[in-house]
Amino acid sequence: MTIPAPLTGVVPPVCTPLTPEREVDVDSLHRLLGHLMAGGVHGLFVLGSTSEAAYLTDRQRELVVSETVRHVAGRLPVLAGAIDMTTPRVLERVASVTAAGADAVVVTAPFYARTHPAEIARHYRLVAAASPVPVLAYDIPPAVHTKLPAGLVLELAGEGVLAGLKDSSGDLAAFREVVSGARTRPGLTGFTVLTGSELLVDTALALGADGAVPGLANVDPHGYVRLDRLCRDGDHTRARTEQERLCALHGMVHAGDPARMGPGSSAIGAFKAALHLRGVIACPATADPQVPLTEPEVAAVGRFLTAAGLL
Amino acid sequence: MTIPAPLTGVVPPVCTPLTPEREVDVDSLHRLLGHLMAGGVHGLFVLGSTSEAAYLTDRQRELVVSETVRHVAGRLPVLAGAIDMTTPRVLERVASVTAAGADAVVVTAPFYARTHPAEIARHYRLVAAASPVPVLAYDIPPAVHTKLPAGLVLELAGEGVLAGLKDSSGDLAAFREVVSGARTRPGLTGFTVLTGSELLVDTALALGADGAVPGLANVDPHGYVRLDRLCRDGDHTRARTEQERLCALHGMVHAGDPARMGPGSSAIGAFKAALHLRGVIACPATADPQVPLTEPEVAAVGRFLTAAGLL
Amino acid sequence: MTIPAPLTGVVPPVCTPLTPEREVDVDSLHRLLGHLMAGGVHGLFVLGSTSEAAYLTDRQRELVVSETVRHVAGRLPVLAGAIDMTTPRVLERVASVTAAGADAVVVTAPFYARTHPAEIARHYRLVAAASPVPVLAYDIPPAVHTKLPAGLVLELAGEGVLAGLKDSSGDLAAFREVVSGARTRPGLTGFTVLTGSELLVDTALALGADGAVPGLANVDPHGYVRLDRLCRDGDHTRARTEQERLCALHGMVHAGDPARMGPGSSAIGAFKAALHLRGVIACPATADPQVPLTEPEVAAVGRFLTAAGLL
Amino acid sequence: MTIPAPLTGVVPPVCTPLTPEREVDVDSLHRLLGHLMAGGVHGLFVLGSTSEAAYLTDRQRELVVSETVRHVAGRLPVLAGAIDMTTPRVLERVASVTAAGADAVVVTAPFYARTHPAEIARHYRLVAAASPVPVLAYDIPPAVHTKLPAGLVLELAGEGVLAGLKDSSGDLAAFREVVSGARTRPGLTGFTVLTGSELLVDTALALGADGAVPGLANVDPHGYVRLDRLCRDGDHTRARTEQERLCALHGMVHAGDPARMGPGSSAIGAFKAALHLRGVIACPATADPQVPLTEPEVAAVGRFLTAAGLL
């Protein structure tokens, strides 16, 4: 399908359920997709950071896309990350995920290689020229170690290189600059601006963002869809209450002991533990070399679910 | 072949010659390998940062290894980078480069994914368990954005997980800690410690390092082999003079205008321009999205060669 | 006077007008204070980053506080930065600015010295124990190079060590955590949470913040007071319009050429140029070693004023 | 006295002994100075990082300089840090320490304030123009959060602005660039290049550095003087053995638990505990808000002394 321009609403970055042997658990993936669609989400983003894209082999990535496309059957737009280090490798990922049916690709700046704004611009121009589907920029400095400058995003939007931005930078002032630019500059109608923050969806929508890509929406899609609705209805008070409920639920990402694991192991581990506790996926395993949550840490995740009325 | 334990001497990170269409230029690669072997180098490291590994597709990487192994025909050990984000992806790279004949693999900490010392340790243990050849750690914080702690390297060396370290961290005090530990702790005989710095080879060898992996040795292998020899002979004065000649030659990495390109485009561009000017490779192209040097910038590279007596 | 608990509204970080000889221009300071009070601001913050506190000698700092206190004459609360590297030095600054009449002090984490959360906590406890007036934490990672963790701020608030937070971290998710904690935890009534961002005042107030400390309010106090009023009245649409007008005006901070000066020289230089163009201060000089704006750069500042209807 | 040009040898950054009430312990300071001079050091550097300059009030700093100058009585050059945020504040520190008798001042780039190479250059030019004694640059990125570029140091040396460099950057390749430049460029005769690394003194001298400023020389001045002598005699083997003994002794800086304190509290705490155990100073207290070592941690420091033959 052609993705809407702009794409609006809640577009969860879909977790990738794994078997105990760390293969993609296709049955659980279908159950998770059903759970998200039942929650009323407006699109799906596979192969992002929350999807453990960095941990999946190319074969596994392709399987995730093709199964998701098969499940969705055109009812929702499917965005897919094409996460790799530089242009030639990203182009292969783009070819692979679009052959599997993705409706748009989400692409970061080059990483591992030291880079420069001129090289980032060149990267996006080359990727867009070769991509059969629209390209969204993925601004995720904790992974990529550069910040996409707002001016560059708007410049590439104006050229038609970028169809949108998925912002996981945490820099709301720069995000606002893109949102405002996209709304006021000529020729940018239809440019999609999505926030990746679970904690600031109400805020981002109030600034004029089109939608959100909240990892926590795997756990509580209904909550984020409700929040999106309240924001669009201008019901600021109830929106803030719903957002704060979700902020409290988000506390689960700190369940893992920071002396024993990194923040990714803890956050992804918590989301998968929550999906397992809620009966959506069969196994909470995360990919290697992430460290699994202990039983008491999983129990702590359960208490967050209970407090939020989800268990 | 089995790599020596420890591996000593000059082990250049081999540039990857490209055609104007950005395919691996196999003829030029063979000429470059011949040039390095004629220079008397002691081993070869393909698919490192200087090799533009981050820019090569998996197919291109495999081609580089198999052609190098074919060229070398067992006369020198061939180390290959297995550069990817996390354990499952690195394992595929290890399988691919060892199938193509690499004698050892060089592996970084996880990147893109946020990580933790416990996860880094787990990563190396899992990679070593699955690798058919010895594993060297590649400490390159400018690419990976974490520093391998000296204590962790020594711990993994003691377990037999790591066979060596290729240090591109620039932190000579930490490097010294590994060198000293490798020499004094029981059970670490044979552990290889290599510096990645072009500018401190004499220094690293004086500390007790086994060898060096200098990118600039592509341009002047004879110089680095001479330097290695002088250091091993204890001729400190002539070693320093040779090293300082090479430091001056290294100035070429700043040939590219920092307003127009990143430091990688400039440095790799300069090495390739120098190899082209010296008649070793057919085309100085670097991979996308790197920015090419201009004609005056190439001329500046030429002046460095002339000043060093290489043109 | 006793500062309100919480302190609400617009509390500009007051610029420090200088003579061409880089002495405090007391007459211009009084005119600036009159300009801010005529704009309806709710408090004043002297000796913050926008005040060039880092560039003023202790004697100059004391003069700024005493003149401000004399001008204000109890009509508004006066907060003063006590900016220095570590506890013993900060205690001297606290003694100095409170002797000069400051109603509250604003204190950063230790800097220059490498620090640790336990040492930061100890620092604030020792400062608060010795301070005759309430202590607000100043979270400004670009200057101090550590981020105050939200949990630590709330813990120190609960102990009565901190009376408030001035957040210039740019991390709105962490800011929200403090705001929510301050509103929901027992015993934190009266804790003041202020944003330092010029660009997100509407957003911060929507999250429940008490007020703002926007450097740009030196230039346009009426605009920020109007924005504060609209936010408190729940008039979200007009608030956003006013905020976006101020965002556009804020573009002046980029007037200085980044090839010739740092972002501080450019931003403070622009604020002072604007105050000079508006006839508020006699001389736009900034302290050494900052680089002055050129004439065309000052003209660019003037165009921002004109576009915003301020000239 | 006029400092030698260049200044060579071992120039310890003198610890500042404190009383339990955190006042300068003048008697202990004199004993420490006697201990260092008995060890044969070639100069003294007060008010550096190891001296806890960041924690001392201006009055305490002045006392340290005047007592040191009185003790030394012209027998050794006394360098003093003039550590503050920006030019106007540094100029006051320079006036204060030179009035107290310092023979040279050591000055960092601006900190706290965001800065730029052009502003750093302007800072040093203004400081040098106003200083009655030679100015050495203090390159300490962990404190100041910028690295002094080698090219800028050499440029300012060529202008006569800088008389030397005290390098605590850990970047030995950049250090080598300054050393080589100082030796080969016309007009730089007499420029002093000192390393601040305890762990690489032999290495730095082998590169051509003039001397070292090792914090650990407070604990073992005889060892560093011996090392300096061996290096100058070209006795590389025994120099390396001595250096490695000192590297092992340096392990004491990790005595403090990183879960309870920062690296500064641990390192300075260990040096002072060692000086106390060796009977040089009366009290091992460090300045606030640093966290003191526990009894078992002090015992660990003692074991390092015993192993090095110092207790």
mmCIF file of N, CA and C in Angstrom, chain C residues 205-237:
data_model
loop_
_atom_site.group_PDB
_atom_site.id
_atom_site.type_symbol
_atom_site.label_atom_id
_atom_site.label_comp_id
_atom_site.label_asym_id
_atom_site.label_seq_id
_atom_site.Cartn_x
_atom_site.Cartn_y
_atom_site.Cartn_z
ATOM 1 N N LEU C 205 5.064 24.266 30.834
ATOM 2 C CA LEU C 205 3.921 24.628 31.677
ATOM 3 C C LEU C 205 2.802 23.613 31.515
ATOM 4 N N ALA C 206 2.611 23.106 30.291
ATOM 5 C CA ALA C 206 1.577 22.085 30.082
ATOM 6 C C ALA C 206 1.884 20.820 30.870
ATOM 7 N N LEU C 207 3.169 20.542 31.074
ATOM 8 C CA LEU C 207 3.541 19.358 31.870
ATOM 9 C C LEU C 207 3.324 19.593 33.360
ATOM 10 N N GLY C 208 3.134 20.859 33.739
ATOM 11 C CA GLY C 208 2.931 21.143 35.150
ATOM 12 C C GLY C 208 4.073 21.914 35.796
ATOM 13 N N ALA C 209 5.025 22.388 34.980
ATOM 14 C CA ALA C 209 6.131 23.177 35.544
ATOM 15 C C ALA C 209 5.577 24.469 36.143
ATOM 16 N N ASP C 210 6.348 25.055 37.063
ATOM 17 C CA ASP C 210 5.899 26.265 37.736
ATOM 18 C C ASP C 210 6.214 27.525 36.952
ATOM 19 N N GLY C 211 7.295 27.476 36.175
ATOM 20 C CA GLY C 211 7.666 28.688 35.475
ATOM 21 C C GLY C 211 8.857 28.467 34.581
ATOM 22 N N ALA C 212 9.394 29.580 34.094
ATOM 23 C CA ALA C 212 10.459 29.514 33.097
ATOM 24 C C ALA C 212 11.504 30.588 33.364
ATOM 25 N N VAL C 213 12.713 30.278 32.921
ATOM 26 C CA VAL C 213 13.863 31.184 33.064
ATOM 27 C C VAL C 213 14.461 31.375 31.670
ATOM 28 N N PRO C 214 13.752 32.081 30.802
ATOM 29 C CA PRO C 214 14.186 32.138 29.401
ATOM 30 C C PRO C 214 15.124 33.319 29.148
ATOM 31 N N GLY C 215 16.330 33.026 28.656
ATOM 32 C CA GLY C 215 17.297 34.083 28.364
ATOM 33 C C GLY C 215 16.739 35.117 27.405
ATOM 34 N N LEU C 216 15.932 34.661 26.453
ATOM 35 C CA LEU C 216 15.366 35.561 25.454
ATOM 36 C C LEU C 216 14.390 36.560 26.071
ATOM 37 N N ALA C 217 13.933 36.284 27.298
ATOM 38 C CA ALA C 217 13.028 37.234 27.962
ATOM 39 C C ALA C 217 13.726 38.547 28.285
ATOM 40 N N ASN C 218 15.066 38.591 28.257
ATOM 41 C CA ASN C 218 15.742 39.875 28.329
ATOM 42 C C ASN C 218 15.297 40.768 27.177
ATOM 43 N N VAL C 219 15.196 40.151 26.002
ATOM 44 C CA VAL C 219 14.886 40.901 24.784
ATOM 45 C C VAL C 219 13.393 41.209 24.700
ATOM 46 N N ASP C 220 12.579 40.248 25.058
ATOM 47 C CA ASP C 220 11.127 40.413 24.905
ATOM 48 C C ASP C 220 10.391 39.915 26.150
ATOM 49 N N PRO C 221 10.514 40.624 27.267
ATOM 50 C CA PRO C 221 9.830 40.162 28.485
ATOM 51 C C PRO C 221 8.314 40.139 28.307
ATOM 52 N N HIS C 222 7.782 41.132 27.595
ATOM 53 C CA HIS C 222 6.327 41.164 27.404
ATOM 54 C C HIS C 222 5.839 39.896 26.731
ATOM 55 N N GLY C 223 6.576 39.411 25.752
ATOM 56 C CA GLY C 223 6.168 38.196 25.029
ATOM 57 C C GLY C 223 6.103 36.995 25.948
ATOM 58 N N TYR C 224 7.108 36.823 26.775
ATOM 59 C CA TYR C 224 7.099 35.657 27.669
ATOM 60 C C TYR C 224 6.033 35.775 28.755
ATOM 61 N N VAL C 225 5.788 36.989 29.227
ATOM 62 C CA VAL C 225 4.734 37.168 30.237
ATOM 63 C C VAL C 225 3.363 36.866 29.618
ATOM 64 N N ARG C 226 3.189 37.328 28.368
ATOM 65 C CA ARG C 226 1.945 37.028 27.643
ATOM 66 C C ARG C 226 1.792 35.519 27.463
ATOM 67 N N LEU C 227 2.872 34.858 27.072
ATOM 68 C CA LEU C 227 2.840 33.400 26.872
ATOM 69 C C LEU C 227 2.474 32.687 28.174
ATOM 70 N N ASP C 228 3.081 33.100 29.254
ATOM 71 C CA ASP C 228 2.793 32.501 30.555
ATOM 72 C C ASP C 228 1.306 32.656 30.891
ATOM 73 N N ARG C 229 0.772 33.842 30.641
ATOM 74 C CA ARG C 229 -0.638 34.120 30.925
ATOM 75 C C ARG C 229 -1.543 33.219 30.068
ATOM 76 N N LEU C 230 -1.259 33.138 28.780
ATOM 77 C CA LEU C 230 -2.080 32.308 27.880
ATOM 78 C C LEU C 230 -2.058 30.853 28.321
ATOM 79 N N CYS C 231 -0.889 30.353 28.720
ATOM 80 C CA CYS C 231 -0.794 28.961 29.175
ATOM 81 C C CYS C 231 -1.639 28.753 30.431
ATOM 82 N N ARG C 232 -1.547 29.677 31.359
ATOM 83 C CA ARG C 232 -2.307 29.530 32.607
ATOM 84 C C ARG C 232 -3.810 29.642 32.366
ATOM 85 N N ASP C 233 -4.182 30.390 31.319
ATOM 86 C CA ASP C 233 -5.612 30.515 30.982
ATOM 87 C C ASP C 233 -6.101 29.322 30.164
ATOM 88 N N GLY C 234 -5.189 28.396 29.819
ATOM 89 C CA GLY C 234 -5.619 27.231 29.048
ATOM 90 C C GLY C 234 -5.902 27.560 27.590
ATOM 91 N N ASP C 235 -5.414 28.699 27.122
ATOM 92 C CA ASP C 235 -5.665 29.080 25.721
ATOM 93 C C ASP C 235 -4.523 28.505 24.858
ATOM 94 N N HIS C 236 -4.600 27.188 24.600
ATOM 95 C CA HIS C 236 -3.483 26.469 23.991
ATOM 96 C C HIS C 236 -3.140 26.985 22.606
ATOM 97 N N THR C 237 -4.132 27.339 21.843
ATOM 98 C CA THR C 237 -3.884 27.754 20.460
ATOM 99 C C THR C 237 -3.100 29.059 20.416
#
